């Protein structure tokens, strides 16, 4: 039985922060957060109401490059994540800002775009790059350049900070903008 609401899948590489973002949106530990790649294997549909709108947030397994997907469980998780994209309206591509856009991120974005999905880019862990003005500018420009095929990509700089960020209790930045699909305000305005 499919849950009613706009379906939003959080896709990206392992440890980009997909599960942490979902827990922060829901203000509780709904999905497991762990540094071990492969913690999330099956897509998890979570009903969520935001500003009176019914949404379904979908946490997915981190997608690795094909060469790195050797084990059967990881292959199955990757297939399930891609199938999840097929049954969503919106894809939030979560990119670790400390690593920038990878070839794999580009492939995921292109796949979603070609399937007619709304694509929102979450440059996550922005708090780790924002203090270095040159680095943060480079990351943002590189993201815009590498994802230019999205035709003016929606890029939101997100972060969840604090001791209990993994269980939905950290301080969140730009999550409303993420759900609205807005370009983020300058980070300085958030402090």
Short mmCIF file of C-alpha atoms in Angstrom, two decimals:
data_model
loop_
_atom_site.label_atom_id
_atom_site.label_comp_id
_atom_site.label_asym_id
_atom_site.label_seq_id
_atom_site.Cartn_x
_atom_site.Cartn_y
_atom_site.Cartn_z
CA UNK A 1 0.00 0.00 0.00
CA UNK A 2 1.49 3.30 -1.08
CA UNK A 3 1.35 6.14 1.44
CA UNK A 4 -0.44 9.28 0.23
CA UNK A 5 1.58 12.45 -0.47
CA UNK A 6 4.29 13.93 -2.65
CA UNK A 7 7.14 11.46 -2.66
CA UNK A 8 10.61 12.88 -2.01
CA UNK A 9 13.57 10.50 -2.28
CA UNK A 10 16.88 11.40 -0.64
CA UNK A 11 19.62 9.96 -2.86
CA UNK A 12 23.39 10.30 -2.82
CA UNK A 13 26.65 8.65 -1.93
CA UNK A 14 27.20 6.81 1.37
CA UNK A 15 27.65 9.08 4.40
CA UNK A 16 26.54 12.26 2.63
CA UNK A 17 23.99 12.79 5.40
CA UNK A 18 20.71 11.54 3.90
CA UNK A 19 19.46 9.85 7.06
CA UNK A 20 20.59 12.74 9.29
CA UNK A 21 18.64 15.22 7.15
CA UNK A 22 15.50 13.08 7.34
CA UNK A 23 15.77 12.72 11.13
CA UNK A 24 16.24 16.50 11.44
CA UNK A 25 13.16 17.17 9.29
CA UNK A 26 11.10 14.80 11.41
CA UNK A 27 12.62 16.02 14.72
CA UNK A 28 13.17 12.44 15.84
CA UNK A 29 15.31 9.39 15.17
CA UNK A 30 13.22 7.67 12.49
CA UNK A 31 16.12 6.17 10.52
CA UNK A 32 19.47 4.79 11.65
CA UNK A 33 22.50 7.04 11.26
CA UNK A 34 25.90 5.40 11.29
CA UNK A 35 29.34 6.12 9.79
CA UNK A 36 29.45 2.59 8.41
CA UNK A 37 28.64 2.69 4.68
CA UNK A 38 25.71 0.44 3.82
CA UNK A 39 23.73 1.02 7.03
CA UNK A 40 20.61 1.85 5.00
CA UNK A 41 19.83 -0.99 2.59
CA UNK A 42 16.11 -0.84 1.91
CA UNK A 43 14.28 2.37 1.00
CA UNK A 44 12.24 3.55 3.98
CA UNK A 45 9.00 5.50 3.33
CA UNK A 46 8.13 7.97 6.07
CA UNK A 47 4.84 9.90 6.02
CA UNK A 48 5.42 13.53 6.92
CA UNK A 49 3.28 16.65 7.05
CA UNK A 50 4.95 19.97 6.34
CA UNK A 51 3.11 23.29 6.16
CA UNK A 52 -0.17 21.44 5.66
CA UNK A 53 1.18 19.34 2.77
CA UNK A 54 1.34 15.56 2.86
CA UNK A 55 4.79 14.30 1.96
CA UNK A 56 6.53 10.97 1.98
CA UNK A 57 10.24 11.21 2.75
CA UNK A 58 12.21 8.25 1.44
CA UNK A 59 15.60 7.36 2.85
CA UNK A 60 17.70 5.29 0.46
CA UNK A 61 20.96 3.39 0.47
CA UNK A 62 24.07 5.35 -0.49
CA UNK A 63 24.92 4.80 -4.13
CA UNK A 64 28.53 4.00 -5.01
CA UNK A 65 30.29 3.82 -8.35
CA UNK A 66 29.64 0.55 -10.18
CA UNK A 67 33.24 -0.63 -9.74
CA UNK A 68 32.81 -0.32 -5.98
CA UNK A 69 29.48 -2.15 -5.86
CA UNK A 70 30.91 -5.61 -5.54
CA UNK A 71 28.95 -7.26 -2.78
CA UNK A 72 25.52 -8.64 -3.59
CA UNK A 73 23.79 -6.74 -0.75
CA UNK A 74 25.13 -3.41 -1.99
CA UNK A 75 24.10 -4.19 -5.57
CA UNK A 76 20.59 -4.97 -4.38
CA UNK A 77 20.48 -1.75 -2.31
CA UNK A 78 21.58 0.27 -5.37
CA UNK A 79 18.89 -1.31 -7.53
CA UNK A 80 16.26 -0.59 -4.87
CA UNK A 81 17.39 3.06 -4.65
CA UNK A 82 17.10 3.52 -8.41
CA UNK A 83 13.66 1.85 -8.42
CA UNK A 84 12.64 4.22 -5.64
CA UNK A 85 13.49 7.14 -7.92
CA UNK A 86 10.96 5.77 -10.42
CA UNK A 87 8.10 6.14 -7.93
CA UNK A 88 8.91 9.63 -6.66
CA UNK A 89 8.11 13.12 -7.83
CA UNK A 90 11.18 14.82 -6.32
CA UNK A 91 14.77 13.75 -5.76
CA UNK A 92 16.90 15.47 -3.16
CA UNK A 93 20.46 14.75 -4.19
CA UNK A 94 22.51 14.96 -1.00
CA UNK A 95 26.12 15.92 -1.67
CA UNK A 96 28.81 16.07 1.01
CA UNK A 97 30.10 19.66 0.66
CA UNK A 98 33.54 18.59 1.92
CA UNK A 99 33.87 16.26 -1.09
CA UNK A 100 31.97 18.21 -3.73
CA UNK A 101 30.15 16.78 -6.73
CA UNK A 102 31.42 13.38 -7.83
CA UNK A 103 30.85 11.58 -11.13
CA UNK A 104 28.37 9.38 -9.27
CA UNK A 105 26.43 12.46 -8.08
CA UNK A 106 26.27 13.66 -11.69
CA UNK A 107 24.93 10.27 -12.84
CA UNK A 108 22.21 10.26 -10.17
CA UNK A 109 21.17 13.84 -11.04
CA UNK A 110 21.11 13.09 -14.78
CA UNK A 111 19.08 9.90 -14.22
CA UNK A 112 16.49 11.82 -12.16
CA UNK A 113 16.38 14.74 -14.60
CA UNK A 114 15.94 12.47 -17.63
CA UNK A 115 13.05 10.72 -15.86
CA UNK A 116 11.30 14.07 -15.34
CA UNK A 117 11.81 14.24 -11.58
CA UNK A 118 12.20 17.53 -9.76
CA UNK A 119 15.82 17.66 -8.58
CA UNK A 120 16.96 19.64 -5.56
CA UNK A 121 20.61 19.67 -4.56
CA UNK A 122 21.43 19.60 -0.84
CA UNK A 123 25.04 20.68 -0.37
CA UNK A 124 25.16 19.09 3.05
CA UNK A 125 27.70 19.54 5.86
CA UNK A 126 28.07 23.15 4.70
CA UNK A 127 29.18 24.15 8.20
CA UNK A 128 32.46 22.31 7.51
CA UNK A 129 33.36 24.48 4.49
CA UNK A 130 31.66 27.84 5.11
CA UNK A 131 34.44 29.30 7.26
CA UNK A 132 36.91 29.01 4.36
CA UNK A 133 35.49 31.61 1.95
CA UNK A 134 37.64 30.51 -0.99
CA UNK A 135 36.81 26.81 -0.51
CA UNK A 136 33.08 27.42 -0.07
CA UNK A 137 32.96 29.60 -3.19
CA UNK A 138 34.83 26.91 -5.16
CA UNK A 139 32.46 24.17 -3.95
CA UNK A 140 29.38 26.20 -4.91
CA UNK A 141 30.74 27.18 -8.36
CA UNK A 142 31.90 23.62 -9.05
CA UNK A 143 28.47 22.29 -8.06
CA UNK A 144 26.71 24.75 -10.38
CA UNK A 145 29.09 23.90 -13.21
CA UNK A 146 29.02 20.11 -12.86
CA UNK A 147 25.21 20.05 -12.58
CA UNK A 148 24.51 22.73 -15.20
CA UNK A 149 22.57 20.21 -17.31
CA UNK A 150 19.79 20.54 -14.69
CA UNK A 151 19.13 24.02 -16.13
CA UNK A 152 19.61 26.33 -13.17
CA UNK A 153 19.90 23.70 -10.45
CA UNK A 154 18.26 24.40 -7.11
CA UNK A 155 21.14 24.28 -4.65
CA UNK A 156 20.49 24.51 -0.93
CA UNK A 157 23.34 24.62 1.58
CA UNK A 158 22.31 22.44 4.51
CA UNK A 159 23.83 21.44 7.82
CA UNK A 160 22.74 19.74 10.99
CA UNK A 161 25.00 20.60 13.91
CA UNK A 162 25.11 19.69 17.58
CA UNK A 163 25.58 16.64 19.75
CA UNK A 164 22.31 14.91 18.95
CA UNK A 165 22.14 15.76 15.23
CA UNK A 166 21.92 12.07 14.22
CA UNK A 167 18.71 11.57 16.18
CA UNK A 168 16.88 14.66 14.93
CA UNK A 169 17.76 17.00 17.78
CA UNK A 170 20.57 19.05 16.27
CA UNK A 171 20.33 22.61 15.01
CA UNK A 172 19.26 22.49 11.37
CA UNK A 173 20.06 25.04 8.68
CA UNK A 174 17.99 25.59 5.52
CA UNK A 175 15.72 22.56 5.78
CA UNK A 176 12.59 24.59 5.01
CA UNK A 177 14.34 26.00 1.94
CA UNK A 178 15.23 22.45 0.95
CA UNK A 179 11.60 21.32 1.03
CA UNK A 180 10.44 24.46 -0.75
CA UNK A 181 13.05 23.91 -3.46
CA UNK A 182 14.43 27.40 -2.91
CA UNK A 183 17.94 28.62 -3.41
CA UNK A 184 19.38 29.03 0.06
CA UNK A 185 19.86 32.42 1.59
CA UNK A 186 23.42 33.46 2.27
CA UNK A 187 24.73 31.30 5.12
CA UNK A 188 25.67 34.34 7.22
CA UNK A 189 21.99 35.27 7.59
CA UNK A 190 21.39 32.03 9.44
CA UNK A 191 23.59 32.78 12.44
#
